[in-house]
Short mmCIF file of C-alpha atoms in Angstrom, two decimals:
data_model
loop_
_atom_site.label_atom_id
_atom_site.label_comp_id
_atom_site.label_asym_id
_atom_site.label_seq_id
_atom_site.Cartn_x
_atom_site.Cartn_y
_atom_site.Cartn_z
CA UNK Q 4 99.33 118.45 42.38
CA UNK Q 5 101.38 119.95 39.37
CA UNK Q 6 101.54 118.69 35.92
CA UNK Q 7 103.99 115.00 35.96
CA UNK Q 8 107.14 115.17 34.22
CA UNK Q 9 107.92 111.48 32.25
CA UNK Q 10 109.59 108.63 34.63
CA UNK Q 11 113.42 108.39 33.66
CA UNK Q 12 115.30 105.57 33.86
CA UNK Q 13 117.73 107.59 36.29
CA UNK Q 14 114.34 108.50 38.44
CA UNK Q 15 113.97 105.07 38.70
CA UNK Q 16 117.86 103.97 40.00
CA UNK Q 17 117.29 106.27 42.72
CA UNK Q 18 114.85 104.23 44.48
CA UNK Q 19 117.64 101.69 46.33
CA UNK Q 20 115.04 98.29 45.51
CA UNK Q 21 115.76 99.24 41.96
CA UNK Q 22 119.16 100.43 41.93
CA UNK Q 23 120.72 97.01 40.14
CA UNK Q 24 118.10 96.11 37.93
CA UNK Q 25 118.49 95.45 34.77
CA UNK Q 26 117.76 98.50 31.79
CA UNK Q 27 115.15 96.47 30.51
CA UNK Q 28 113.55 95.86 33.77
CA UNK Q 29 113.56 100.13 34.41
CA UNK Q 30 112.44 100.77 30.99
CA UNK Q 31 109.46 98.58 31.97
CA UNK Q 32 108.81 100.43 35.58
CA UNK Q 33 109.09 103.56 33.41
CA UNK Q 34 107.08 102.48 30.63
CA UNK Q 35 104.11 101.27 33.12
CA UNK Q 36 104.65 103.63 36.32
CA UNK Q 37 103.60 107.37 36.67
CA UNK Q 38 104.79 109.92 38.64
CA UNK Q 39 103.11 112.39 40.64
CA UNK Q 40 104.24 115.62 42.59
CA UNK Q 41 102.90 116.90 45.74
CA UNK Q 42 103.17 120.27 47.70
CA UNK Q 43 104.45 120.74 50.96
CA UNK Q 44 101.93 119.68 53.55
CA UNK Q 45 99.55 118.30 51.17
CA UNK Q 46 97.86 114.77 51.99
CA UNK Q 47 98.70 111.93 49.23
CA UNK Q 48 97.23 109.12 51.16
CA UNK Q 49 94.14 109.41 53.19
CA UNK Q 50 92.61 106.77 55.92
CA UNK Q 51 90.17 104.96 54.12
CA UNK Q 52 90.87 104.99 50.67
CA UNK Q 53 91.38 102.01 48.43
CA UNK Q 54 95.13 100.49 48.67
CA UNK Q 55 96.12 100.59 44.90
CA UNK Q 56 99.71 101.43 43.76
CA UNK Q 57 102.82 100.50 44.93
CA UNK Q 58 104.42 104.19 46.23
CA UNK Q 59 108.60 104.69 45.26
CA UNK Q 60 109.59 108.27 46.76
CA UNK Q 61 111.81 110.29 44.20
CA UNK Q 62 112.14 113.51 45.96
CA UNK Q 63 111.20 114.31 49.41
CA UNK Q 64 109.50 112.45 52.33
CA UNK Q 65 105.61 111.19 53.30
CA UNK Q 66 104.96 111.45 57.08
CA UNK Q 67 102.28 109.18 57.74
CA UNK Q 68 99.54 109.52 60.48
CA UNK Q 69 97.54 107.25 62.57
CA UNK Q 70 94.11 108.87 63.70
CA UNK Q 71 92.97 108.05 66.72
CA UNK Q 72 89.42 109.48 68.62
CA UNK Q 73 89.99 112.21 66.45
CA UNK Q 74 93.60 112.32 66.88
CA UNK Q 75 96.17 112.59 64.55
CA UNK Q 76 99.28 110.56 65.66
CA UNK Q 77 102.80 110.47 63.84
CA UNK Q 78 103.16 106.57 63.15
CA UNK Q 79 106.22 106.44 60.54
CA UNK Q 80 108.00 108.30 57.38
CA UNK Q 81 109.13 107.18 54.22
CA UNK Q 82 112.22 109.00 52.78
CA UNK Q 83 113.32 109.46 49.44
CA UNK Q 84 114.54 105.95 47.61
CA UNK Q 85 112.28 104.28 49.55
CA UNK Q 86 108.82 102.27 48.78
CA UNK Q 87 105.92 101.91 50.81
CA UNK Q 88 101.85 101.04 49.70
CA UNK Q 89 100.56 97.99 48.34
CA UNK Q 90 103.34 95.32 47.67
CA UNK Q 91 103.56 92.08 45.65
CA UNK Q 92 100.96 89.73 47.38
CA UNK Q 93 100.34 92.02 49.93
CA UNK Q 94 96.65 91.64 51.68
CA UNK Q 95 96.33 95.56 52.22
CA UNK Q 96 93.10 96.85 50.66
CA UNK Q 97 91.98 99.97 52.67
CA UNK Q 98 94.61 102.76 53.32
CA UNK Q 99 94.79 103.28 57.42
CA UNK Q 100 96.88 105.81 57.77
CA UNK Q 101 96.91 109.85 56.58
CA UNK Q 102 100.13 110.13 54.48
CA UNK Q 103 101.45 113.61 54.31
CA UNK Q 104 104.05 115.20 51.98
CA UNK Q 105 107.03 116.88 54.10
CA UNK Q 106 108.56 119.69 51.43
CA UNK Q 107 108.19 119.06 47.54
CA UNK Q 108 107.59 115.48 47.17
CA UNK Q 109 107.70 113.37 43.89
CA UNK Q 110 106.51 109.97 43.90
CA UNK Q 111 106.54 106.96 41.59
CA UNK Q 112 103.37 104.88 41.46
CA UNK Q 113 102.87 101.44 40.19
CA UNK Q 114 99.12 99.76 40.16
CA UNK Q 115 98.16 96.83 41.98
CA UNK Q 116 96.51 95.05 38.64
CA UNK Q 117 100.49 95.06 37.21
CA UNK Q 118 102.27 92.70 39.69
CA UNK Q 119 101.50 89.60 37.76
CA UNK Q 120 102.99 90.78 34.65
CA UNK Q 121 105.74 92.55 36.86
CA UNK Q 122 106.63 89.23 38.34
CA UNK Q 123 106.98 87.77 34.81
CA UNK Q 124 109.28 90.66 33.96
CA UNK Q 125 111.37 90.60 36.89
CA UNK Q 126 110.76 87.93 39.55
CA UNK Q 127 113.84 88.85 41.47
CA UNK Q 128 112.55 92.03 41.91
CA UNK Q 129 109.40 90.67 42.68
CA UNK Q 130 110.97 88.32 45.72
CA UNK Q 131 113.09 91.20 47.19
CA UNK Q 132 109.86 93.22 46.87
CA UNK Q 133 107.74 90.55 49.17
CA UNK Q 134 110.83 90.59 51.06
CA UNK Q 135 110.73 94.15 51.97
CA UNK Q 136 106.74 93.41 52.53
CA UNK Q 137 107.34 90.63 55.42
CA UNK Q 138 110.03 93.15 57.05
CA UNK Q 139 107.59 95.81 57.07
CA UNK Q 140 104.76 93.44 58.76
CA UNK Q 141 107.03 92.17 61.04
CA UNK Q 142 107.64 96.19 61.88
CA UNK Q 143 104.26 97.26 62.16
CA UNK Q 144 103.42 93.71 64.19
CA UNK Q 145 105.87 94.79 66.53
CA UNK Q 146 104.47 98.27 66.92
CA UNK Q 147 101.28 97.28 67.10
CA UNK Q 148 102.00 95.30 70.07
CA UNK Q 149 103.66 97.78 71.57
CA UNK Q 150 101.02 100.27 70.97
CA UNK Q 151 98.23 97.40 72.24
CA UNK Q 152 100.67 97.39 75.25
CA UNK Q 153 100.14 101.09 75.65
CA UNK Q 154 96.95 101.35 75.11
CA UNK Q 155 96.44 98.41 77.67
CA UNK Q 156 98.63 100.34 80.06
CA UNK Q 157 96.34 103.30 79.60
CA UNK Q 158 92.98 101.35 80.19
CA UNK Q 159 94.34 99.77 83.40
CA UNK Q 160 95.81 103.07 84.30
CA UNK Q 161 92.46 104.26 84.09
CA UNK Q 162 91.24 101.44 85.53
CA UNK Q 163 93.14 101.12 88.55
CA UNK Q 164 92.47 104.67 89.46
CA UNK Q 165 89.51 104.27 89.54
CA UNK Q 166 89.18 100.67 91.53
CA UNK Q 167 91.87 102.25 94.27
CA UNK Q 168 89.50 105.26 94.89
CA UNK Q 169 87.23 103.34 96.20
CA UNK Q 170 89.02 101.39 98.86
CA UNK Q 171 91.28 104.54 99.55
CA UNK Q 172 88.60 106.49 100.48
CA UNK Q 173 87.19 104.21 102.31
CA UNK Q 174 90.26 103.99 104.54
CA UNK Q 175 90.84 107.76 104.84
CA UNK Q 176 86.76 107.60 106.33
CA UNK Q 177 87.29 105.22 108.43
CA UNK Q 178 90.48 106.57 109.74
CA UNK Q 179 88.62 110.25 110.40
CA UNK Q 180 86.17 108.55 112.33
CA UNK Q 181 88.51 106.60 114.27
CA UNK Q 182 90.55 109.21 115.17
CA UNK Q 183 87.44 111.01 116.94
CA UNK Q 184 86.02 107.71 118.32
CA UNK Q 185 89.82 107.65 119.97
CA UNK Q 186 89.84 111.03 121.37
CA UNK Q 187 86.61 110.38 123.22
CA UNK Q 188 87.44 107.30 124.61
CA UNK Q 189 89.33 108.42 127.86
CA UNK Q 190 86.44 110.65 129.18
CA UNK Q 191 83.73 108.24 128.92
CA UNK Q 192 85.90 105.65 130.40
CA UNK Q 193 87.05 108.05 133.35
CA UNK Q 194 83.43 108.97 133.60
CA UNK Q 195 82.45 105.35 134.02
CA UNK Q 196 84.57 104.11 136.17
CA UNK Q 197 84.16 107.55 138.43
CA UNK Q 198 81.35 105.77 139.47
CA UNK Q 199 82.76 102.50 140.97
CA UNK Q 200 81.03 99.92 138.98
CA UNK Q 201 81.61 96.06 140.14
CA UNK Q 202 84.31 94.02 138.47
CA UNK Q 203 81.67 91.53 137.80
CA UNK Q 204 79.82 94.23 136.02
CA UNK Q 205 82.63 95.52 134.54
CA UNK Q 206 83.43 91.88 133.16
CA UNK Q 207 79.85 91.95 131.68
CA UNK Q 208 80.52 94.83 129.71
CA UNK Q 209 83.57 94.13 128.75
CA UNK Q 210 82.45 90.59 127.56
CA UNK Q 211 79.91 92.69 125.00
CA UNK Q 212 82.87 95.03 124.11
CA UNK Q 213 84.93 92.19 122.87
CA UNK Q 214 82.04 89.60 121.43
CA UNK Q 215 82.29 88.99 117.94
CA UNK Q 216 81.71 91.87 115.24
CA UNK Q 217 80.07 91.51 112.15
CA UNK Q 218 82.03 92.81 109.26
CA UNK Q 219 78.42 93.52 107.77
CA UNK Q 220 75.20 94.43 109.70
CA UNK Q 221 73.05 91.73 110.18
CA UNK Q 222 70.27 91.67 107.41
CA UNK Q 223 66.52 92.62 108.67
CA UNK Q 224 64.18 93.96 105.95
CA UNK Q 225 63.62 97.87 106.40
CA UNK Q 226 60.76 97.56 108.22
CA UNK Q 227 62.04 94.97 110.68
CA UNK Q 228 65.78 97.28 110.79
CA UNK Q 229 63.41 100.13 111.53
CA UNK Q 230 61.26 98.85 114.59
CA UNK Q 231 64.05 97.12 116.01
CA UNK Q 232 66.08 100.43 116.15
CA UNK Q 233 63.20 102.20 117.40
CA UNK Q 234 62.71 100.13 120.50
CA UNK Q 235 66.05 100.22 121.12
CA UNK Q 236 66.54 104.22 120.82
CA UNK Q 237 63.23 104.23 123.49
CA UNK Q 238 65.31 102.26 126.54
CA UNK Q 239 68.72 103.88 126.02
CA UNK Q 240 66.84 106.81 127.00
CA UNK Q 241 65.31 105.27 130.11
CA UNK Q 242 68.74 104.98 130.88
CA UNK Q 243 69.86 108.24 130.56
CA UNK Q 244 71.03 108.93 126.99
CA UNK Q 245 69.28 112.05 125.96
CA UNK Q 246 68.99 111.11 122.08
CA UNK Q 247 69.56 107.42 122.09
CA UNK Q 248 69.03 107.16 117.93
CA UNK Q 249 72.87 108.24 118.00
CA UNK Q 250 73.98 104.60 119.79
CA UNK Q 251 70.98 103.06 118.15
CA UNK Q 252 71.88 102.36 114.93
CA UNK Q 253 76.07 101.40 116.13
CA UNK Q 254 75.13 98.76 118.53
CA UNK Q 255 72.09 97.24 116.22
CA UNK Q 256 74.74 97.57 113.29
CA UNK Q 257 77.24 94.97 115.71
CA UNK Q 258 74.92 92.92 116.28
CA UNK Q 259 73.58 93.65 119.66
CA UNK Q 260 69.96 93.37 121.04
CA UNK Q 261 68.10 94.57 123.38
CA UNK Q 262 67.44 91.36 125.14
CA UNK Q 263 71.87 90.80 125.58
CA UNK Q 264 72.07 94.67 127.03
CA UNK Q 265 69.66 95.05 129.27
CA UNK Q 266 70.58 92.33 131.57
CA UNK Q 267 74.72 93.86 131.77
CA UNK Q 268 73.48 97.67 132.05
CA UNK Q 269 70.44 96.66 135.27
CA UNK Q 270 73.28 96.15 137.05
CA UNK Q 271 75.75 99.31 136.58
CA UNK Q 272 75.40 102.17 138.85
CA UNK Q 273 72.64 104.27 137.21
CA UNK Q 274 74.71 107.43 136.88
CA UNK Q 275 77.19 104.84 135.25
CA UNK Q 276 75.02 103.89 132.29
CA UNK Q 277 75.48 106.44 129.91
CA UNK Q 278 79.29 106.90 130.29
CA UNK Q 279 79.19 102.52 130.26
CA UNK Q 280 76.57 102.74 126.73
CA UNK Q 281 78.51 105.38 125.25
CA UNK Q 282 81.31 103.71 125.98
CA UNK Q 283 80.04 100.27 124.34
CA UNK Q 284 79.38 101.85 121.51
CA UNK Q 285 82.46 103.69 120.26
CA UNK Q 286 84.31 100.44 121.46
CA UNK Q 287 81.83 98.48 118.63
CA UNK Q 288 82.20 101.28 116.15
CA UNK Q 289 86.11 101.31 116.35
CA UNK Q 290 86.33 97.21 116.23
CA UNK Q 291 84.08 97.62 112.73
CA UNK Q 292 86.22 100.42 111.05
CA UNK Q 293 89.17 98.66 111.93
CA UNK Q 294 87.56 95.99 109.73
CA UNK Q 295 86.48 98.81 107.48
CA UNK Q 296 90.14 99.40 107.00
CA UNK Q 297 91.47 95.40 106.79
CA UNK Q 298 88.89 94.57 104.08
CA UNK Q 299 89.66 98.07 102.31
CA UNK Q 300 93.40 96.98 101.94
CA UNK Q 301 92.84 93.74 101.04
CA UNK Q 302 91.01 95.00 98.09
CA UNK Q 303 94.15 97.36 97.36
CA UNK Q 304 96.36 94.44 98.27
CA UNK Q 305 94.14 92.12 95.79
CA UNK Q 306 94.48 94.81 92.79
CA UNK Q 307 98.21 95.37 92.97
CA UNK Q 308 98.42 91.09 93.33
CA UNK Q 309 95.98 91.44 90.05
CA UNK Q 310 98.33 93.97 88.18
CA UNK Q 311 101.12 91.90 89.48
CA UNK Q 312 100.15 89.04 87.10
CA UNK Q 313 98.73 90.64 84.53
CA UNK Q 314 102.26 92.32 83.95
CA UNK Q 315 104.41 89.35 84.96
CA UNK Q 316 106.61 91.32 86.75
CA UNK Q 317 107.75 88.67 88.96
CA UNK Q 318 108.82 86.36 86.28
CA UNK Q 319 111.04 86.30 83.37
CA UNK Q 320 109.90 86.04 79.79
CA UNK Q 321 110.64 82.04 79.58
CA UNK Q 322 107.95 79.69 79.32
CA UNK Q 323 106.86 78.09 82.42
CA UNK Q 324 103.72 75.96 84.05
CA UNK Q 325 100.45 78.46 84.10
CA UNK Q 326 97.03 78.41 85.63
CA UNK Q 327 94.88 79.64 82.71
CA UNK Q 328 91.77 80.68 85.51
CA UNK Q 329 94.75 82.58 87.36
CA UNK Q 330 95.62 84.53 84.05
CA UNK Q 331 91.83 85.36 83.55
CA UNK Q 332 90.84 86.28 86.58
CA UNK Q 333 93.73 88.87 86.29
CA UNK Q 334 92.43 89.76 83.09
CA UNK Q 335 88.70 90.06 84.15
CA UNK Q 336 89.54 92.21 87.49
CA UNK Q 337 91.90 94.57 85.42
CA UNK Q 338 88.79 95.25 82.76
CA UNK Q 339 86.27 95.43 85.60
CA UNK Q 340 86.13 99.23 85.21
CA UNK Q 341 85.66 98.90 81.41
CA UNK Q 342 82.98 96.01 81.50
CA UNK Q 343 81.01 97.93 84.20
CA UNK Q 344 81.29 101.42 82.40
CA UNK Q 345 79.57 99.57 79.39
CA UNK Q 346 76.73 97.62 81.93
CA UNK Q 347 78.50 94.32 80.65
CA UNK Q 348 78.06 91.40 82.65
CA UNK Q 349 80.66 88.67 83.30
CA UNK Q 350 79.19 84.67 83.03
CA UNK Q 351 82.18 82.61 84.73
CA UNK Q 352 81.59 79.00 83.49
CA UNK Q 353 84.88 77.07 84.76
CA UNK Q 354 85.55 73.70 84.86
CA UNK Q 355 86.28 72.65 88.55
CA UNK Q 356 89.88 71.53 87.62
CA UNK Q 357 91.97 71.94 84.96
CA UNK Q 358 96.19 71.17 84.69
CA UNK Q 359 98.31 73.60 84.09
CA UNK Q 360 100.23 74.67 80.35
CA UNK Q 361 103.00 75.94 79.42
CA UNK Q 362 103.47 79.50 78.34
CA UNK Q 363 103.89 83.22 78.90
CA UNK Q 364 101.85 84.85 81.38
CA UNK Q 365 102.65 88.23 79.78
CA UNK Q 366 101.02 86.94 75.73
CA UNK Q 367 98.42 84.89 76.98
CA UNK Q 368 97.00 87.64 78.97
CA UNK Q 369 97.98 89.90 75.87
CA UNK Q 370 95.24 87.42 74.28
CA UNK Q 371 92.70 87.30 76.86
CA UNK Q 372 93.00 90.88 76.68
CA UNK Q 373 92.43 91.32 72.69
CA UNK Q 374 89.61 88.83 73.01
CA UNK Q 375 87.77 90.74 75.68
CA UNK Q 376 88.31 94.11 74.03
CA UNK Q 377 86.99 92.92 70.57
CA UNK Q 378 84.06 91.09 72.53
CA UNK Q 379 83.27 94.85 74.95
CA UNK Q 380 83.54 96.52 70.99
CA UNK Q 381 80.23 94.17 69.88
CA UNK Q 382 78.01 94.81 72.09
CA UNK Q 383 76.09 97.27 73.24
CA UNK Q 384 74.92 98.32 77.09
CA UNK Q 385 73.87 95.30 79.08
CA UNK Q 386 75.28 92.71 76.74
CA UNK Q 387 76.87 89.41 77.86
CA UNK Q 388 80.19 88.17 77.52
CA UNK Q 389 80.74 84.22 78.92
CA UNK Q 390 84.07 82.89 79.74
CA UNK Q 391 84.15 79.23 79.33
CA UNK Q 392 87.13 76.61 80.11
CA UNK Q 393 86.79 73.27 79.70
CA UNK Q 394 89.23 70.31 79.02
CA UNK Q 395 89.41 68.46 76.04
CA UNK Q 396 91.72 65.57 75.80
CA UNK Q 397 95.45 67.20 75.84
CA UNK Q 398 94.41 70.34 75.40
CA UNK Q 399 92.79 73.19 77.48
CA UNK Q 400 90.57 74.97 75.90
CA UNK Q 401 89.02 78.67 76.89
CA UNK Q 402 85.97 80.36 75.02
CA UNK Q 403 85.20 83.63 75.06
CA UNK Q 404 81.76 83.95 74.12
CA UNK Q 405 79.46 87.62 73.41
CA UNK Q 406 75.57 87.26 72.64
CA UNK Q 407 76.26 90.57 70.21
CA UNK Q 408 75.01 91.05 66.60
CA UNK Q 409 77.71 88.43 64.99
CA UNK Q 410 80.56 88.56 62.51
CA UNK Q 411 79.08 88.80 59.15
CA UNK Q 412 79.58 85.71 57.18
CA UNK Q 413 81.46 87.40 54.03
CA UNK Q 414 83.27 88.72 56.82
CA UNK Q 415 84.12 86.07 59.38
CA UNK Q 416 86.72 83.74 56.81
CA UNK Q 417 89.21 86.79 56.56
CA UNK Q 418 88.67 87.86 60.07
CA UNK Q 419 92.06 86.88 61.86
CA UNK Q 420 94.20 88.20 58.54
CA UNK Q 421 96.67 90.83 59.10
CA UNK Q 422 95.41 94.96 58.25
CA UNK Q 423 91.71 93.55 57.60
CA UNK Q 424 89.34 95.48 60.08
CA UNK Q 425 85.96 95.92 59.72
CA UNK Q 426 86.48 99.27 62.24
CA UNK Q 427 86.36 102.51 60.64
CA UNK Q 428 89.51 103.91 58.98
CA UNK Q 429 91.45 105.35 61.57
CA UNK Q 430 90.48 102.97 64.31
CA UNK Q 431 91.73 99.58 64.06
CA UNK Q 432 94.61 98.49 62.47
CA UNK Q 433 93.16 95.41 61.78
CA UNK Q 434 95.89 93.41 63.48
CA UNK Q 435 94.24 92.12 67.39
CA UNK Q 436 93.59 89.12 66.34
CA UNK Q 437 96.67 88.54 63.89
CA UNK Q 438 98.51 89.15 67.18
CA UNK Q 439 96.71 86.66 69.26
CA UNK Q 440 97.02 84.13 66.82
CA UNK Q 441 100.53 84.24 66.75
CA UNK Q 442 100.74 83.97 70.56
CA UNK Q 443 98.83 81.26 70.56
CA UNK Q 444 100.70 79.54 67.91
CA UNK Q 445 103.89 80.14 70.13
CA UNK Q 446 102.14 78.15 72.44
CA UNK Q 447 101.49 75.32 70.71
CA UNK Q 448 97.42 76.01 70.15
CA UNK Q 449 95.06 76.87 67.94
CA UNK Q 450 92.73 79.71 67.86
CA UNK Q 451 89.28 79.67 66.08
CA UNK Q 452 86.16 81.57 65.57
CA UNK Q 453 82.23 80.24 65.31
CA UNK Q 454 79.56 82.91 64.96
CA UNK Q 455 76.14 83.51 64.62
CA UNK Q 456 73.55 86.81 65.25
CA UNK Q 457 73.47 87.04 68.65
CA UNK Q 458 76.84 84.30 69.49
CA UNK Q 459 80.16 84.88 68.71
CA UNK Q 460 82.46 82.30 70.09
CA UNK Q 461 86.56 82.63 70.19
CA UNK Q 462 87.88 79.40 71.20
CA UNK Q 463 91.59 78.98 72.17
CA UNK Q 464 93.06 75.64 72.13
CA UNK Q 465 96.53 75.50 74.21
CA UNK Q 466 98.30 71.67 74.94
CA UNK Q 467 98.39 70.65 78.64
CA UNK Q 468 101.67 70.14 80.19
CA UNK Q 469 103.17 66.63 79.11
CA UNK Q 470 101.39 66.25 76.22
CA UNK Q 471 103.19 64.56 73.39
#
């Protein structure tokens, strides 16, 4: 940073917010103002420090920087004549972006502590100043939500991989050992029925073939699962099966005993019976990967229903009759990754009916959503989050409820304004919550905050359907 030159009334007519002010009015900028010069590449505002001038470019540009897990994002850039920093009754005390000079840069700087007598100087310029402050928090509101959007596109991204692996591999198992259960299937059967057995017999057998399957083994303990497959393995090779713990565990697992197979196999043609059992078997084993496969894409079928929602792809962005469990559950199953990569667990306290409201399924997920992630951000491994929906006279309300450490009470009044974060620099923009309160707003609601060590509570009031 070189030595300043003095602020000129011609620096100042530069800047476009000042360009009709009266002399007197830029002799006062001048008089109070300073200017400061920065070289190429070199940081003028950094993440963290303490928001305290007013910033008028003279020469030059400032390329600011969001950092993010260590990253350094481009977020916006100020050219010359235009004004960015701390603004007349702006809220913005810690800097949150990295503010770099692009080429020689000259800047005009006017303290925080001067507005009041500024605004008795000039309170036009004061109004179109607060004027340019609502446009540029209207700006960053709407990048933020994008960027929320994004990020929330990212997580279930990640999310969604990671919940379709499961059920896709699942399938491709169950299809391998399908496809070799198939390709045995015409040799046992040829080598069973080589052997003449009855119809009646054959009906038998076929009646055990088609019985009901269980989708899951029946339970035993261990030690019970363990005897009974033992006994079982010791008469299928009585009859013939040289290793019978390879049909042991297949018939057990759909739900056949020995008491139901002896009576169908005493009467088959003894070189029949291992063909017939082997037979029985793969028969079981395909009927129970086929439901391997139906409950597998139901899952994949449930997620895509789940992202389906979540997004509102199917509707348009007009307000219309919602479920609120519908939207949460959509919520809850997209985060389901998330909450069990931090050992969170999920308390589901619904009321047994509730009527519908009115509103966006798109924002009032967007809310679930920023009340979740600020509740997963409080606690630690194995903490509890509750969610809580009741209904209280025309209005529906929903809690979202953490057993963390608390908000701090110097902290809690200020925690829904916009840019105040209690993250560090860098990592919250400090305007979750400012978002959701909007959206709830838009919806008619109200959206408050109660909490104590070990209880936060977020509850969000939003009128039933029909209310007046």
């Amino acid at each position: 940073m070189t030595t300043p030159a003095p602020i000129t009334l011609a620096d100042l007519a530069r800047i476009a917010a000042f360009a009709e002010l009266p002399t007197a009015t830029l002799q006062w900028l001048a008089d109070h103002g300073e200017r400061r010069t920065f070289a190429p590449n070199e940081v003028v505002l950094q993440p963290g420090d303490e928001a305290e001038f007013m910033v008028a470019l003279l020469r030059g540009s400032l390329q600011f920087y969001l950092m993010r897990n260590g990253n350094r994002e481009p977020a916006f850039r100020i050219e010359a004549g235009q004004i960015s920093g701390v603004l007349p009754y702006s809220r913005l005390r810690i800097i949150q972006a990295q503010g770099v000079a692009v080429g020689e840069t000259e800047t005009f700087l006017l303290h925080r502590n001067l507005f009041p007598e500024l605004e008795q100087v000039s309170p036009e310029l004061v109004q179109h100043l607060v004027g340019l402050m609502s446009d540029r928090a209207r700006q960053e509101a709407r990048i933020q939500e994008r960027d929320d959007k994004l990020r929330a596109l990212g997580k279930l991204s990640a999310g969604l991989a990671h919940e379709l692996n499961n059920p896709a591999a699942a399938i491709m198992r169950a299809t391998e050992n399908l496809a070799t259960l198939l390709q045995a299937k015409p040799a046992l059967l040829l080598e069973f029925v080589r052997h003449c057995p009855s119809p009646e017999v054959l009906q038998a057998l076929a009646g055990l073939a088609t019985g009901p399957v269980a989708a899951v083994p029946p339970t035993q303990s261990a030690l019970a699962r363990a005897d009974a497959e033992d006994e079982l393995a010791d008469w299928l090779e009585t009859q013939g099966i040289p290793d019978g713990y390879q049909l042991a565990g297949g018939l057990l697992d759909a739900g056949l005993t020995l008491s139901q197979l002896e009576p169908v196999v005493a009467d088959l043609p003894e070189p029949a019976r291992p063909a017939a059992l082997n037979w029985l078997e793969g028969q079981l084993t395909t009927r129970r990967l086929v439901l391997d496969v139906q409950e597998a894409g139901s899952r994949i079928t449930t997620l895509v229903a789940n992202v389906k929602t979540y997004s509102h792809m199917d509707r348009g962005s007009n307000f219309a009759p919602l479920d609120v469990h519908d939207g949460l559950e959509s919520t809850l199953n997209i985060m389901s990754y998330c909450l069990r990569e931090e050992k969170i667990s999920v308390v589901r306290d619904y009321a047994p009916t509730l009527p519908p409201v009115r509103g966006q399924v798109s924002s009032l997920n967007q809310v679930w959503t920023n009340l979740l992630d600020n509740a997963i951000d409080a606690l630690p491994p194995g903490g509890e989050i509750t969610v809580r929906t009741r209904q209280e006279g025309d209005f529906v309300r929903v809690f979202i409820i953490d057993n963390g450490p608390g908000i701090p009470p110097e902290v809690l009044p200020r925690i829904m304004e916009p840019f105040y974060t209690t993250k560090p620099a860098g990592e919250g923009t400090g305007l979750g919550l400012d978002i959701a309160l909007r959206i709830v707003e838009q919806h008619g609601g109200r959206l408050e905050v109660q909490s104590v060590p070990g209880r936060t509570e977020f509850g969000v009031w939003l009128p039933v359907i029909g209310r007046n």
